[in-house]
CSV table of C-alpha atoms in Angstrom, one decimal:
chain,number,residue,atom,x,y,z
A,15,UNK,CA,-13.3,-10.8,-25.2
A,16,UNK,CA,-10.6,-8.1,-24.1
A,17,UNK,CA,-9.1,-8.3,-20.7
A,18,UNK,CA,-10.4,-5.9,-18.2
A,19,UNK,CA,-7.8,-4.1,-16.3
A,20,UNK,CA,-8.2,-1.7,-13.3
A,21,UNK,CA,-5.9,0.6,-13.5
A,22,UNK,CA,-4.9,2.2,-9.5
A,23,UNK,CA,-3.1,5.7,-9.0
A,24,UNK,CA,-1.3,6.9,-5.8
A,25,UNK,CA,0.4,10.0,-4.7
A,26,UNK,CA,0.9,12.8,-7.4
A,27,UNK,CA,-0.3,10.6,-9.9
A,28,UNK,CA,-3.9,9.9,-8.4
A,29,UNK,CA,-3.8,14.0,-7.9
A,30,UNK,CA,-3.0,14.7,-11.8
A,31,UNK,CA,-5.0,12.3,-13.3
A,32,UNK,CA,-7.9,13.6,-10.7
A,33,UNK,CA,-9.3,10.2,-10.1
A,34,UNK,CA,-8.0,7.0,-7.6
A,35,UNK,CA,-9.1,4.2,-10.5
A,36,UNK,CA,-10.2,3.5,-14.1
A,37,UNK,CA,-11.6,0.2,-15.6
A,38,UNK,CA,-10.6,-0.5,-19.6
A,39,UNK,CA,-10.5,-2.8,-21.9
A,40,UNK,CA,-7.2,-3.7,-22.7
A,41,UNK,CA,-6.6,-3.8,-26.5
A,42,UNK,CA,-5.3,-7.2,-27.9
A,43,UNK,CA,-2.2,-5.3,-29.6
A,44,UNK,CA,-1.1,-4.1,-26.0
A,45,UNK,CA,0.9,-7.2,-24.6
A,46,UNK,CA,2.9,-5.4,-22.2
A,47,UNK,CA,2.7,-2.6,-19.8
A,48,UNK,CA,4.6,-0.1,-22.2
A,49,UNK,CA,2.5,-0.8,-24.9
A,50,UNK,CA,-1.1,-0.5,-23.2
A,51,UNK,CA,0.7,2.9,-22.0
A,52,UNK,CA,1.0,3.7,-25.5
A,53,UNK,CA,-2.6,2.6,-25.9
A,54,UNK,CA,-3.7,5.0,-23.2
A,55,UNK,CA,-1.8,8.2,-24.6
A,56,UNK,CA,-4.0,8.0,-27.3
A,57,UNK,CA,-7.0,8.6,-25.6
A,58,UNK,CA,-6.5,11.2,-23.4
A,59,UNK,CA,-3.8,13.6,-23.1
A,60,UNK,CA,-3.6,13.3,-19.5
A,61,UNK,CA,-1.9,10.3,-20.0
A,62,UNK,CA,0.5,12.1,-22.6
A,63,UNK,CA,1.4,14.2,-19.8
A,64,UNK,CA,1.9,11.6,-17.1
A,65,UNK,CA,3.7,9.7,-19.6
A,66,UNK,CA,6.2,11.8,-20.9
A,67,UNK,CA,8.7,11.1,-18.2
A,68,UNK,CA,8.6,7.2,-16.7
A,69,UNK,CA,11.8,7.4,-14.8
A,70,UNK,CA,9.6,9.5,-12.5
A,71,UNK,CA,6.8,6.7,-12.4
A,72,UNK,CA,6.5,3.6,-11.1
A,73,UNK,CA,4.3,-0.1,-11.8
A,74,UNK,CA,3.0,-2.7,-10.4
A,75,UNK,CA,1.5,-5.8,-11.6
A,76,UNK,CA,-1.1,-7.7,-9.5
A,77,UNK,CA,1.0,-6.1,-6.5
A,78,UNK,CA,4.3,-6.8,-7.3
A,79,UNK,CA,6.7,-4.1,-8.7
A,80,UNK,CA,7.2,-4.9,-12.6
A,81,UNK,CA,8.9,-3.2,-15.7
A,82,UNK,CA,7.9,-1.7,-18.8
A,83,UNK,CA,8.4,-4.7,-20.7
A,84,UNK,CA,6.5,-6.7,-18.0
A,85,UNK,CA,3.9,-8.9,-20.1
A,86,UNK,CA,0.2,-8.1,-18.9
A,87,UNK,CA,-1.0,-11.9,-19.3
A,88,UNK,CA,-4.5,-12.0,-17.3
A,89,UNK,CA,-3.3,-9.5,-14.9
A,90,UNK,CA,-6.3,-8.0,-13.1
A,91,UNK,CA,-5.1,-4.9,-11.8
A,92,UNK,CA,-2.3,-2.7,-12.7
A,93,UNK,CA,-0.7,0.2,-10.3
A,94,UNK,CA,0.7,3.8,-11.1
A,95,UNK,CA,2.7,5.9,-8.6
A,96,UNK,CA,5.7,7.5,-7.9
A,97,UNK,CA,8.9,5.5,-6.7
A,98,UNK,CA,7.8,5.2,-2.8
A,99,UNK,CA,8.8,7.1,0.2
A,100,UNK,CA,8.0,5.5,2.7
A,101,UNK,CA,9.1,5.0,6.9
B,19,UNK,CA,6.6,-15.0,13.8
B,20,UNK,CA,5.7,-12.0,11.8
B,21,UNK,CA,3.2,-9.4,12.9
B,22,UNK,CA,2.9,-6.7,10.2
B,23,UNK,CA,-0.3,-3.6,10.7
B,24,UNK,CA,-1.1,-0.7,8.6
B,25,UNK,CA,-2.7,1.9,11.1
B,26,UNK,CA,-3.6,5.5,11.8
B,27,UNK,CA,-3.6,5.1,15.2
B,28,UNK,CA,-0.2,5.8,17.3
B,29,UNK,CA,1.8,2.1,18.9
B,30,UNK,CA,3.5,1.5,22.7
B,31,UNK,CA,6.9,0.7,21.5
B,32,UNK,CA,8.0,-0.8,24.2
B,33,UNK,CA,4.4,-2.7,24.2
B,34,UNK,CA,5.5,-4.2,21.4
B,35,UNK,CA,8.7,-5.1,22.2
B,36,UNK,CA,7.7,-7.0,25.2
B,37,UNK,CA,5.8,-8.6,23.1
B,38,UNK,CA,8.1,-9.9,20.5
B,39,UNK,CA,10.6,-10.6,23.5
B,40,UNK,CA,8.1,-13.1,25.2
B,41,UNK,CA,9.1,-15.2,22.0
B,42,UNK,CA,12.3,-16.2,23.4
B,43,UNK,CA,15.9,-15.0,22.7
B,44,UNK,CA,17.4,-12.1,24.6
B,45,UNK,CA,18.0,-9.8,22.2
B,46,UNK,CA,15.6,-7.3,20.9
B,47,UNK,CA,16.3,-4.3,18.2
B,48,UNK,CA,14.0,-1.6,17.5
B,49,UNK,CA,13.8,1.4,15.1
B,50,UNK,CA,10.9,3.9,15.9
B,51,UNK,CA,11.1,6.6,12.6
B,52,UNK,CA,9.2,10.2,13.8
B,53,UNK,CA,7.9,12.9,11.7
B,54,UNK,CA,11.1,14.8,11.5
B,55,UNK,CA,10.8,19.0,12.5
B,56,UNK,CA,12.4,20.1,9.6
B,57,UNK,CA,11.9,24.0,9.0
B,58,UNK,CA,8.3,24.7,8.3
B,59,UNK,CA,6.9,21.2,8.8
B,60,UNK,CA,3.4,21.6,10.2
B,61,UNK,CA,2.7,17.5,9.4
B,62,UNK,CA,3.0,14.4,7.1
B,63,UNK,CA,-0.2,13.1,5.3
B,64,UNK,CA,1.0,9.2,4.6
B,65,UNK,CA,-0.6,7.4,1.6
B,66,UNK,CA,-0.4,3.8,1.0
B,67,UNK,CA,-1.8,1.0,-0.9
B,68,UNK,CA,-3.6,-1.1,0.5
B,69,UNK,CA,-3.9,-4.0,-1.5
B,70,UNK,CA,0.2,-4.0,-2.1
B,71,UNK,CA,1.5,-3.0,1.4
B,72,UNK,CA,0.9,-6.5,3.4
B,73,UNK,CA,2.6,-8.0,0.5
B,74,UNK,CA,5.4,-6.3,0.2
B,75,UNK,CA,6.1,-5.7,3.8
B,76,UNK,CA,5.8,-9.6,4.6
B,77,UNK,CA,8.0,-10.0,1.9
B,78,UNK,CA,10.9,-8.4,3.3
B,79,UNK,CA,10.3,-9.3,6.3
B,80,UNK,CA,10.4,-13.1,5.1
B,81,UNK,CA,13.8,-12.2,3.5
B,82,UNK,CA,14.8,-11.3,7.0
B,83,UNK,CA,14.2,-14.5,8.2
B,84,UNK,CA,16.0,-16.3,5.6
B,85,UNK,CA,19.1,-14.3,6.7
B,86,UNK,CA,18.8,-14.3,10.2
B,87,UNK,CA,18.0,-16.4,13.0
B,88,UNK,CA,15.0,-14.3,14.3
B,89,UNK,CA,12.7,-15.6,16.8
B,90,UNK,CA,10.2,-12.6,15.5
B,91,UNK,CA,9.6,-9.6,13.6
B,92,UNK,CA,6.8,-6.8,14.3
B,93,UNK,CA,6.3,-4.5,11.5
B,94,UNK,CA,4.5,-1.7,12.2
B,95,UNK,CA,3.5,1.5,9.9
B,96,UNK,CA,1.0,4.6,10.4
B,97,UNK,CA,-1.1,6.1,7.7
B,98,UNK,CA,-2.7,9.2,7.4
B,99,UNK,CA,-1.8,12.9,9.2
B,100,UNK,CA,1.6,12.9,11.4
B,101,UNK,CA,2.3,16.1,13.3
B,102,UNK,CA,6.0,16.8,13.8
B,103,UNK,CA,7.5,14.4,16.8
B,104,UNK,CA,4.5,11.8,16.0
B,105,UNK,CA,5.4,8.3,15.5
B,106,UNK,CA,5.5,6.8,12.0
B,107,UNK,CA,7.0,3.6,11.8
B,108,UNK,CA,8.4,0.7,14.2
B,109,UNK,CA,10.5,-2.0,13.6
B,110,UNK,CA,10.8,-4.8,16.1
B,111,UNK,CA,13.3,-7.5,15.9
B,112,UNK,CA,14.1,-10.2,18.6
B,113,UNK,CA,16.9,-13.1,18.3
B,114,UNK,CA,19.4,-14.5,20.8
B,115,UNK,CA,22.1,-12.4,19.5
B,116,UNK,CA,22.4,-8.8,19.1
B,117,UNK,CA,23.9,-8.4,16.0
B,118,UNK,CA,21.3,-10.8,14.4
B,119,UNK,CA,19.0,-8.3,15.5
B,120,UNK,CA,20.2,-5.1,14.9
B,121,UNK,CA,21.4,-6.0,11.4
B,122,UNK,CA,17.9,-7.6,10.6
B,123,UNK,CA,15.9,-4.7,11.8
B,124,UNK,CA,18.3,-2.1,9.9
B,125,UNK,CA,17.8,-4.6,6.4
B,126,UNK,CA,13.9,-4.1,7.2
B,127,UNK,CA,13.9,-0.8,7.6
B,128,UNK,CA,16.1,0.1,4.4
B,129,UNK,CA,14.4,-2.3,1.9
B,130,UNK,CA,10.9,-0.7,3.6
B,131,UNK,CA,12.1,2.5,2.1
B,132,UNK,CA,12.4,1.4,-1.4
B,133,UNK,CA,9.9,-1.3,-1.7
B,134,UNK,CA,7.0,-0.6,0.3
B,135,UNK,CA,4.1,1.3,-1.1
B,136,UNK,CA,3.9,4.0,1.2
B,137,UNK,CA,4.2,8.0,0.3
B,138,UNK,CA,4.9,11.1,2.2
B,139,UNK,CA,3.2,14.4,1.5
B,140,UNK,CA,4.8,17.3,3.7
B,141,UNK,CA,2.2,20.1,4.6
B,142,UNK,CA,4.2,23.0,5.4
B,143,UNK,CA,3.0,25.5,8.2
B,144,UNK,CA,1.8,28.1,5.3
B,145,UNK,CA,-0.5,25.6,4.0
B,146,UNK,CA,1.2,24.6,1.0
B,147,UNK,CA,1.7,20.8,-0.1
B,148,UNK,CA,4.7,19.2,-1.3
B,149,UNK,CA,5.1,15.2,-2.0
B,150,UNK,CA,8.5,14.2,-1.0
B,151,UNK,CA,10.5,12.9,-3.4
B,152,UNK,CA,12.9,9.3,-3.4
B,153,UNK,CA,16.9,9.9,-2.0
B,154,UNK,CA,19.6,8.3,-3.8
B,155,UNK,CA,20.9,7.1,0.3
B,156,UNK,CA,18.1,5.8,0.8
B,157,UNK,CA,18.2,3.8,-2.4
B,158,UNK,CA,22.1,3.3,-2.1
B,159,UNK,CA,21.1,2.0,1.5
B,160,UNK,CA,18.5,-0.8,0.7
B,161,UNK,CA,20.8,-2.3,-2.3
B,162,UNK,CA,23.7,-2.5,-0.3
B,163,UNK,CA,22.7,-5.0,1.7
B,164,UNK,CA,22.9,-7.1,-1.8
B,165,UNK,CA,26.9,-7.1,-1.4
């Protein structure tokens, strides 16, 4: 059965997308994070949007800042934002 | 000892650094950050997530503590709407020398910058909204501590 991933947004990116969280089914061909971004281009072109730029996005895996090349394993939940301002 | 809270609500400073100080040592740092008055500021909405924050908060601060012989750290950060001149964010440090503070709390606050999942909206007095965006000194900042 397909991993199930919840997919998190923050900041401009929860505001574009117009929702805080998604649930898929990750596709067995996407074994990193910059493939199943692929994967999600193709179904909705908010995601072709969003994605057109990464330097301007950040990810994290399970909670910890990760790459594009990052491997998804059985990651549960996967985070998309901007690069943080916080303090 | 770390004490690290996610709040809306506003913190005593010097509360807090009592606090840390009945730890031991004799020397206590603090940073307190403020919603900055620039121009037509009206007020900061501060976004976080939640799941992520205590995690990557506690991991700096552990860093600290690898570093520097801290008796305790207090970490602590506001969420939500800031008027101009409200408080945003404190960190505490207490040792038994000064420098072992001051340097710790400066490392906490500059890697908090970079690595901490918080984000700052500006609402400007005319109503318009405006996420602020990363600074090159503030990234310059937290990686030149790996020198």
């Amino acid at each position: 059965m397909a991993n199930q991933l919840s997919i998190v947004y923050f900041s401009w990116v929860r505001e574009r997308i117009g929702r805080d969280q998604d649930t898929i089914n990750c596709p067995e061909n996407a074994e990193t994070i910059g493939q199943l971004l692929d994967y999600l281009k193709t179904k909705d072109t908010v995601y072709q949007d969003l994605f057109a730029d990464l330097k301007k996005l950040r990810f994290a895996l399970d909670q910890d800042f990760v790459g594009l090349e990052a491997p998804l394993g059985s990651a549960k939940e996967l985070a998309i934002f901007p690069p943080v301002t916080g303090g | 000892m770390i004490s690290i809270t996610v709040q809306h609500d506003n913190f005593d400073s010097g509360a807090e650094a009592d606090r840390l100080s009945a730890l031991g040592g004799g020397a206590i740092s603090s940073f307190v950050g403020q919603v900055r008055g620039d121009g037509n500021l009206y007020a900061l909405e501060l976004e976080h997530y939640p799941a992520m924050t205590e995690k990557a908060l506690r991991k700096i601060a552990m860093k600290a503590l690898d570093q520097w012989a801290l008796y305790g750290i207090t970490i602590i950060h506001r969420v939500g709407r800031l008027r101009v001149g409200e408080q945003i964010v404190l960190v505490c440090t207490c040792s038994d020398h000064r420098q072992a503070a001051i340097e710790a709390c400066s490392y906490i606050m500059d890697q908090l910058k970079t690595i901490a999942p918080f984000w700052k909206k500006e609402i400007l007095c005319d109503g318009s909204e405006n996420w602020v965006e990363e600074r090159q000194s503030d990234l310059d900042a937290a990686k030149s501590w790996d020198d």
